[in-house]
Amino acid sequence: MFDPTPPSRDPAAPATKAPPTVRPTGAFVLAHPAHFIALGAGSGLSRFAPGTAGTLWAWAAFVLLQPFLSDLGWATLIGLGTLVGWWACTVTAQHMRVADSGHIVWDEVVAFWLVLWLVTPASFWGQLVAFALFRFFDAVKFGPMAWADQTFKGFGPRGGFGILLDDFAAAGCTLLVIALWRY
């Protein structure tokens, strides 16, 4: 199935061929709770633009959950989602042997929930603009997104934090543009 041993980080270790990276499958998603979370319940398995697929999954989940959650509920869900996601992204990156696989989409999910929660109430078109801005900032990775992406690379908790941080930076830039547009 998969070997959960993270790649060696010891520069003094003898040069050996690194084990192959793991391409996620449906079985991989279901093999560990962290995989299910980090891969966005399977939305990260998309062969085309998994980050966009994860963001679309987040949008659909937001629309379904919105009638049932208060502001306190959203704050709690996003806060706990961030903490649990940090663990899930860390574990899944180690299991995949990729520091920040594009298939790990929980970062898009929780960051886009933050955007949608803070722009609500917004029409479908307002949410679509938020989606387009978020995807733009997440994809181009300049400024704060580039800093977060480059500063927190690797395996372990630091790497898991980095997976989330660049998407929260993209969420911040998205919210800044929307705030400037509205006011």
Coordinates of N, CA and C in Angstrom, one line a residue:
M1 N 0.8 -1.2 0.0 CA 0.0 0.0 0.0 C 0.9 1.2 0.0
F2 N 1.3 1.8 1.2 CA 2.2 2.9 1.2 C 3.1 2.8 2.4
D3 N 4.2 3.4 2.3 CA 5.2 3.3 3.4 C 5.1 4.7 4.1
P4 N 4.7 4.8 5.4 CA 4.5 6.1 6.0 C 5.8 6.7 6.5
T5 N 7.0 6.1 6.2 CA 8.3 6.6 6.6 C 8.6 7.9 5.8
P6 N 8.8 9.0 6.4 CA 9.2 10.2 5.6 C 10.6 10.1 5.0
P7 N 10.8 10.8 3.9 CA 12.1 10.7 3.3 C 13.2 11.2 4.3
S8 N 14.4 10.6 4.2 CA 15.5 11.0 5.0 C 15.9 12.5 4.8
R9 N 16.2 13.2 5.9 CA 16.6 14.6 5.8 C 18.1 14.7 6.2
D10 N 18.7 13.6 6.5 CA 20.1 13.7 7.0 C 21.0 13.8 5.8
P11 N 21.7 15.0 5.7 CA 22.7 15.1 4.5 C 23.9 14.2 4.6
A12 N 24.2 13.6 5.8 CA 25.3 12.7 6.0 C 24.9 11.3 5.6
A13 N 23.6 11.1 5.4 CA 23.2 9.7 5.1 C 23.7 9.3 3.8
P14 N 24.1 8.0 3.6 CA 24.6 7.6 2.3 C 23.5 7.8 1.2
A15 N 24.0 8.1 0.0 CA 23.1 8.4 -1.1 C 22.4 7.1 -1.5
T16 N 21.2 7.0 -1.4 CA 20.4 5.9 -1.8 C 19.2 6.4 -2.7
K17 N 18.7 5.6 -3.5 CA 17.6 6.0 -4.3 C 16.4 6.2 -3.4
A18 N 15.8 7.4 -3.5 CA 14.6 7.7 -2.7 C 13.4 6.9 -3.1
P19 N 12.6 6.5 -2.2 CA 11.4 5.7 -2.6 C 10.5 6.6 -3.5
P20 N 9.8 6.0 -4.4 CA 9.0 6.8 -5.3 C 7.9 7.5 -4.5
T21 N 7.5 8.6 -5.1 CA 6.4 9.4 -4.5 C 5.1 8.5 -4.7
V22 N 4.1 8.8 -3.9 CA 2.9 8.1 -3.9 C 1.9 8.9 -4.7
R23 N 1.3 8.4 -5.8 CA 0.2 9.0 -6.5 C -1.1 8.6 -5.8
P24 N -1.8 9.6 -5.3 CA -3.0 9.2 -4.5 C -4.1 8.6 -5.4
T25 N -4.8 7.6 -4.8 CA -5.9 6.9 -5.4 C -7.0 6.9 -4.4
G26 N -8.2 6.4 -4.8 CA -9.3 6.3 -3.9 C -8.9 5.5 -2.7
A27 N -8.2 4.4 -2.9 CA -7.7 3.6 -1.8 C -6.8 4.3 -0.8
F28 N -6.0 5.2 -1.4 CA -5.1 6.0 -0.5 C -5.9 7.0 0.3
V29 N -6.9 7.6 -0.3 CA -7.8 8.5 0.4 C -8.4 7.9 1.6
L30 N -8.9 6.6 1.5 CA -9.6 5.9 2.5 C -8.6 5.2 3.5
A31 N -7.3 5.1 3.2 CA -6.4 4.4 4.0 C -6.1 5.0 5.4
H32 N -6.3 6.3 5.5 CA -6.0 7.0 6.8 C -6.9 8.2 6.9
P33 N -7.4 8.5 8.1 CA -8.2 9.7 8.2 C -7.5 11.0 7.7
A34 N -6.2 11.1 7.9 CA -5.5 12.3 7.5 C -5.6 12.4 6.0
H35 N -5.5 11.3 5.3 CA -5.6 11.4 3.8 C -6.9 11.9 3.4
F36 N -8.0 11.4 4.0 CA -9.3 11.8 3.6 C -9.5 13.3 3.8
I37 N -9.0 13.8 4.9 CA -9.1 15.3 5.2 C -8.2 16.0 4.2
A38 N -7.0 15.7 4.2 CA -6.0 16.5 3.4 C -6.3 16.5 1.9
L39 N -6.9 15.4 1.4 CA -7.2 15.3 0.0 C -8.7 15.7 -0.2
G40 N -9.3 16.5 0.7 CA -10.6 17.1 0.5 C -11.7 16.1 0.2
A41 N -11.7 15.0 0.9 CA -12.7 13.9 0.7 C -12.6 13.3 -0.7
G42 N -11.4 13.4 -1.3 CA -11.2 12.9 -2.6 C -11.2 13.9 -3.7
S43 N -11.6 15.2 -3.4 CA -11.6 16.2 -4.5 C -10.2 16.5 -5.0
G44 N -9.2 16.2 -4.2 CA -7.8 16.4 -4.6 C -7.3 15.4 -5.6
L45 N -8.1 14.3 -5.9 CA -7.7 13.3 -6.8 C -7.8 13.8 -8.3
S46 N -8.5 14.9 -8.5 CA -8.7 15.4 -9.8 C -7.3 15.4 -10.6
R47 N -7.3 14.9 -11.8 CA -6.1 14.9 -12.6 C -5.9 16.3 -13.2
F48 N -6.9 17.1 -13.3 CA -6.8 18.4 -13.8 C -7.1 19.4 -12.7
A49 N -6.1 20.3 -12.4 CA -6.3 21.4 -11.4 C -6.9 20.9 -10.1
P50 N -6.2 20.0 -9.4 CA -6.8 19.6 -8.1 C -7.1 20.7 -7.1
G51 N -6.3 21.8 -7.1 CA -6.5 22.9 -6.2 C -7.9 23.6 -6.5
T52 N -8.2 23.7 -7.8 CA -9.4 24.3 -8.2 C -10.6 23.3 -7.8
A53 N -10.4 22.0 -8.0 CA -11.4 21.1 -7.6 C -11.6 21.1 -6.1
G54 N -10.6 21.3 -5.3 CA -10.7 21.4 -3.9 C -11.5 22.7 -3.5
T55 N -11.2 23.8 -4.2 CA -11.8 25.0 -3.9 C -13.3 24.9 -4.3
L56 N -13.6 24.3 -5.4 CA -15.0 24.1 -5.8 C -15.8 23.2 -4.7
W57 N -15.1 22.2 -4.2 CA -15.6 21.3 -3.2 C -15.9 22.2 -1.9
A58 N -15.0 23.1 -1.6 CA -15.2 24.0 -0.4 C -16.4 24.9 -0.6
W59 N -16.5 25.4 -1.8 CA -17.7 26.3 -2.1 C -19.0 25.5 -2.0
A60 N -19.1 24.3 -2.5 CA -20.3 23.5 -2.4 C -20.6 23.2 -0.9
A61 N -19.5 22.8 -0.2 CA -19.7 22.5 1.2 C -20.2 23.7 2.0
F62 N -19.6 24.9 1.7 CA -20.1 26.1 2.3 C -21.5 26.4 2.1
V63 N -22.0 26.3 0.8 CA -23.4 26.5 0.5 C -24.3 25.6 1.2
L64 N -23.9 24.3 1.4 CA -24.7 23.3 2.1 C -24.7 23.6 3.6
L65 N -23.6 24.0 4.2 CA -23.5 24.3 5.6 C -24.0 25.6 6.1
Q66 N -24.0 26.6 5.2 CA -24.3 28.0 5.5 C -25.6 28.1 6.3
P67 N -26.7 27.5 5.9 CA -27.9 27.7 6.6 C -27.9 27.2 8.1
F68 N -26.9 26.3 8.4 CA -26.9 25.7 9.7 C -25.9 26.2 10.7
L69 N -25.0 27.1 10.2 CA -23.9 27.6 11.0 C -24.0 29.1 11.3
S70 N -23.9 29.4 12.5 CA -23.8 30.9 12.9 C -22.4 31.3 12.7
D71 N -22.1 32.6 13.0 CA -20.8 33.1 12.9 C -19.8 32.4 13.8
L72 N -20.3 32.1 15.0 CA -19.5 31.3 16.0 C -19.3 29.9 15.4
G73 N -20.2 29.3 14.8 CA -20.1 28.0 14.2 C -19.0 28.0 13.1
W74 N -19.0 29.0 12.2 CA -18.0 29.1 11.2 C -16.6 29.4 11.8
A75 N -16.6 30.3 12.7 CA -15.3 30.5 13.4 C -14.7 29.3 14.0
T76 N -15.5 28.5 14.6 CA -15.1 27.2 15.3 C -14.7 26.2 14.2
L77 N -15.5 26.1 13.2 CA -15.2 25.1 12.1 C -13.9 25.5 11.4
I78 N -13.7 26.7 11.1 CA -12.4 27.2 10.4 C -11.2 27.0 11.3
G79 N -11.4 27.4 12.6 CA -10.3 27.2 13.6 C -9.9 25.8 13.8
L80 N -10.9 24.9 14.0 CA -10.6 23.5 14.2 C -10.2 22.9 12.9
G81 N -10.8 23.3 11.8 CA -10.3 22.8 10.5 C -8.9 23.1 10.2
T82 N -8.4 24.3 10.7 CA -7.0 24.6 10.5 C -6.1 23.7 11.3
L83 N -6.5 23.5 12.6 CA -5.6 22.7 13.4 C -5.6 21.3 13.0
V84 N -6.8 20.7 12.7 CA -6.9 19.3 12.2 C -6.2 19.2 10.9
G85 N -6.4 20.2 10.0 CA -5.8 20.2 8.7 C -4.3 20.3 8.7
W86 N -3.8 21.0 9.7 CA -2.3 21.1 9.9 C -1.8 19.7 10.1
W87 N -2.4 18.9 11.0 CA -2.0 17.5 11.3 C -2.2 16.7 10.0
A88 N -3.4 16.8 9.4 CA -3.7 15.9 8.2 C -2.7 16.2 7.0
C89 N -2.4 17.5 6.8 CA -1.5 17.8 5.7 C -0.1 17.4 6.0
T90 N 0.3 17.5 7.2 CA 1.6 17.0 7.6 C 1.8 15.5 7.4
V91 N 0.8 14.7 7.9 CA 0.8 13.3 7.8 C 0.8 12.8 6.3
T92 N -0.1 13.4 5.6 CA -0.4 13.0 4.2 C 0.9 13.4 3.3
A93 N 1.5 14.5 3.5 CA 2.7 14.9 2.8 C 3.8 13.9 3.1
Q94 N 3.9 13.4 4.3 CA 4.9 12.4 4.6 C 4.6 11.1 4.0
H95 N 3.4 10.7 4.0 CA 3.0 9.4 3.4 C 3.1 9.5 1.9
M96 N 2.9 10.6 1.2 CA 3.0 10.8 -0.2 C 4.5 11.0 -0.6
R97 N 5.3 11.4 0.3 CA 6.7 11.7 0.1 C 6.9 12.9 -0.8
V98 N 5.9 13.8 -0.7 CA 6.0 15.1 -1.4 C 5.7 16.2 -0.4
A99 N 6.6 17.2 -0.3 CA 6.5 18.2 0.7 C 5.1 19.0 0.6
D100 N 4.7 19.3 -0.6 CA 3.5 20.1 -0.8 C 2.8 19.6 -2.1
S101 N 2.2 18.4 -2.1 CA 1.6 17.9 -3.3 C 0.4 18.7 -3.7
G102 N 0.2 19.0 -4.9 CA -1.0 19.7 -5.4 C -2.3 18.9 -5.1
H103 N -2.2 17.6 -4.8 CA -3.4 16.8 -4.5 C -3.9 17.1 -3.1
I104 N -3.0 17.7 -2.2 CA -3.4 18.1 -0.9 C -4.2 19.4 -1.0
V105 N -5.5 19.3 -0.8 CA -6.3 20.5 -1.0 C -7.1 21.0 0.2
W106 N -6.8 20.5 1.4 CA -7.5 21.0 2.6 C -7.1 22.4 2.8
D107 N -5.9 22.8 2.4 CA -5.5 24.2 2.5 C -6.4 25.1 1.8
E108 N -6.8 24.8 0.5 CA -7.7 25.5 -0.3 C -9.1 25.5 0.4
V109 N -9.5 24.4 0.9 CA -10.8 24.3 1.5 C -11.0 25.2 2.7
V110 N -10.1 25.1 3.7 CA -10.3 26.0 4.9 C -10.1 27.4 4.6
A111 N -9.1 27.8 3.7 CA -8.9 29.2 3.4 C -10.0 29.8 2.6
F112 N -10.6 29.0 1.7 CA -11.8 29.5 0.9 C -13.0 29.6 1.8
W113 N -13.2 28.7 2.8 CA -14.3 28.9 3.7 C -14.1 30.2 4.4
L114 N -12.9 30.6 4.8 CA -12.7 31.9 5.5 C -13.1 33.0 4.6
V115 N -12.7 33.0 3.3 CA -13.1 34.0 2.4 C -14.6 34.1 2.3
L116 N -15.3 33.0 2.0 CA -16.7 33.0 1.9 C -17.5 33.5 3.1
W117 N -17.0 33.0 4.3 CA -17.6 33.4 5.5 C -17.5 35.0 5.7
L118 N -16.4 35.5 5.4 CA -16.2 37.0 5.6 C -16.8 37.8 4.6
V119 N -17.1 37.3 3.4 CA -17.8 38.1 2.4 C -19.3 38.0 2.4
T120 N -19.8 37.0 3.2 CA -21.2 36.8 3.3 C -21.8 38.0 4.0
P121 N -23.0 38.5 3.6 CA -23.8 38.0 2.5 C -23.2 38.4 1.1
A122 N -23.2 37.5 0.2 CA -22.8 37.8 -1.2 C -23.6 37.0 -2.1
S123 N -23.9 37.6 -3.2 CA -24.7 36.8 -4.3 C -23.8 35.8 -4.9
F124 N -24.4 35.0 -5.7 CA -23.6 34.0 -6.5 C -22.5 34.6 -7.2
W125 N -22.8 35.8 -7.8 CA -21.7 36.5 -8.6 C -20.6 37.0 -7.7
G126 N -21.0 37.5 -6.6 CA -20.0 37.9 -5.6 C -19.1 36.8 -5.1
Q127 N -19.7 35.6 -4.9 CA -18.9 34.4 -4.5 C -18.1 34.0 -5.7
L128 N -18.6 34.1 -6.9 CA -17.8 33.7 -8.1 C -16.6 34.6 -8.2
V129 N -16.7 35.9 -8.0 CA -15.6 36.8 -8.0 C -14.6 36.4 -6.9
A130 N -15.1 36.1 -5.7 CA -14.2 35.7 -4.6 C -13.4 34.4 -5.0
F131 N -14.1 33.5 -5.7 CA -13.5 32.2 -6.1 C -12.4 32.5 -7.1
A132 N -12.7 33.4 -8.1 CA -11.7 33.7 -9.2 C -10.5 34.4 -8.6
L133 N -10.7 35.4 -7.7 CA -9.6 36.1 -7.0 C -8.8 35.1 -6.2
F134 N -9.4 34.3 -5.4 CA -8.7 33.3 -4.6 C -7.8 32.4 -5.4
R135 N -8.4 31.8 -6.5 CA -7.7 30.9 -7.3 C -6.5 31.7 -8.0
F136 N -6.7 32.9 -8.4 CA -5.6 33.7 -9.0 C -4.5 33.8 -8.0
F137 N -4.8 34.3 -6.8 CA -3.7 34.5 -5.8 C -3.1 33.2 -5.4
D138 N -3.8 32.2 -5.3 CA -3.2 30.9 -4.9 C -2.3 30.3 -6.0
A139 N -2.7 30.6 -7.3 CA -1.9 30.0 -8.4 C -0.7 30.8 -8.7
V140 N -0.7 32.1 -8.7 CA 0.4 32.9 -9.1 C 1.5 33.0 -8.0
K141 N 1.1 32.9 -6.8 CA 2.1 32.9 -5.7 C 3.2 34.0 -5.7
F142 N 2.7 35.2 -5.7 CA 3.7 36.3 -5.6 C 3.5 37.0 -4.2
G143 N 4.4 37.8 -3.8 CA 4.4 38.5 -2.6 C 4.2 37.6 -1.4
P144 N 3.2 37.8 -0.6 CA 3.1 37.0 0.7 C 2.9 35.5 0.4
M145 N 2.2 35.2 -0.7 CA 2.0 33.8 -1.0 C 3.4 33.1 -1.3
A146 N 4.2 33.8 -2.1 CA 5.5 33.3 -2.4 C 6.4 33.1 -1.2
W147 N 6.3 34.1 -0.3 CA 7.1 34.1 0.9 C 6.7 32.9 1.8
A148 N 5.4 32.7 2.0 CA 4.9 31.6 2.8 C 5.3 30.3 2.1
D149 N 5.1 30.2 0.8 CA 5.4 28.9 0.1 C 6.9 28.5 0.2
Q150 N 7.7 29.5 0.1 CA 9.2 29.2 0.1 C 9.8 29.1 1.5
T151 N 9.2 29.8 2.5 CA 9.8 29.8 3.8 C 9.4 28.5 4.6
F152 N 8.3 27.9 4.4 CA 7.8 26.8 5.2 C 7.7 25.5 4.4
K153 N 8.8 25.1 3.7 CA 8.8 23.9 3.0 C 9.4 22.8 3.8
G154 N 9.1 21.5 3.4 CA 9.7 20.4 4.1 C 8.6 19.5 4.7
F155 N 9.1 18.5 5.5 CA 8.3 17.5 6.1 C 8.2 17.8 7.6
G156 N 7.2 17.3 8.2 CA 7.0 17.6 9.6 C 6.0 18.7 9.8
P157 N 5.8 19.1 11.1 CA 4.9 20.2 11.4 C 5.2 21.5 10.6
R158 N 6.4 21.9 10.5 CA 6.7 23.1 9.7 C 6.2 23.1 8.3
G159 N 6.4 21.9 7.6 CA 5.9 21.8 6.3 C 4.4 21.8 6.2
G160 N 3.8 21.1 7.2 CA 2.3 21.1 7.2 C 1.8 22.5 7.4
F161 N 2.4 23.3 8.3 CA 2.0 24.7 8.5 C 2.2 25.4 7.2
G162 N 3.2 25.2 6.4 CA 3.5 25.9 5.2 C 2.5 25.6 4.1
I163 N 2.0 24.3 4.1 CA 1.0 24.0 3.1 C -0.3 24.9 3.3
L164 N -0.6 25.1 4.6 CA -1.8 25.9 4.9 C -1.5 27.4 4.8
L165 N -0.3 27.9 5.1 CA -0.1 29.3 5.2 C -0.2 30.0 3.9
D166 N 0.3 29.5 2.8 CA 0.3 30.2 1.5 C -1.2 30.4 1.1
D167 N -2.1 29.5 1.4 CA -3.5 29.6 1.1 C -4.2 30.7 1.9
F168 N -3.8 30.7 3.2 CA -4.3 31.8 4.1 C -3.8 33.2 3.6
A169 N -2.6 33.2 3.1 CA -2.1 34.5 2.5 C -2.9 34.8 1.2
A170 N -3.3 33.8 0.4 CA -4.1 34.1 -0.8 C -5.5 34.5 -0.3
A171 N -6.0 33.9 0.7 CA -7.3 34.4 1.3 C -7.2 35.8 1.7
G172 N -6.2 36.2 2.4 CA -6.0 37.6 2.9 C -5.9 38.6 1.7
C173 N -5.2 38.2 0.7 CA -5.2 39.1 -0.5 C -6.5 39.2 -1.2
T174 N -7.2 38.1 -1.3 CA -8.6 38.1 -1.9 C -9.5 39.0 -1.1
L175 N -9.5 38.9 0.3 CA -10.3 39.7 1.1 C -9.9 41.2 1.0
L176 N -8.7 41.5 0.9 CA -8.2 42.9 0.7 C -8.8 43.5 -0.6
V177 N -8.7 42.7 -1.7 CA -9.2 43.2 -3.0 C -10.7 43.5 -2.9
I178 N -11.4 42.5 -2.3 CA -12.8 42.7 -2.2 C -13.2 43.8 -1.3
A179 N -12.5 44.0 -0.2 CA -12.7 45.2 0.7 C -12.5 46.5 0.0
L180 N -11.4 46.6 -0.8 CA -11.1 47.8 -1.5 C -12.2 48.0 -2.6
W181 N -12.7 47.0 -3.2 CA -13.7 47.1 -4.3 C -15.0 47.5 -3.7
R182 N -15.4 47.0 -2.5 CA -16.7 47.3 -1.9 C -16.7 48.8 -1.3
Y183 N -15.5 49.2 -0.8 CA -15.5 50.5 -0.2 C -14.6 51.4 -0.9

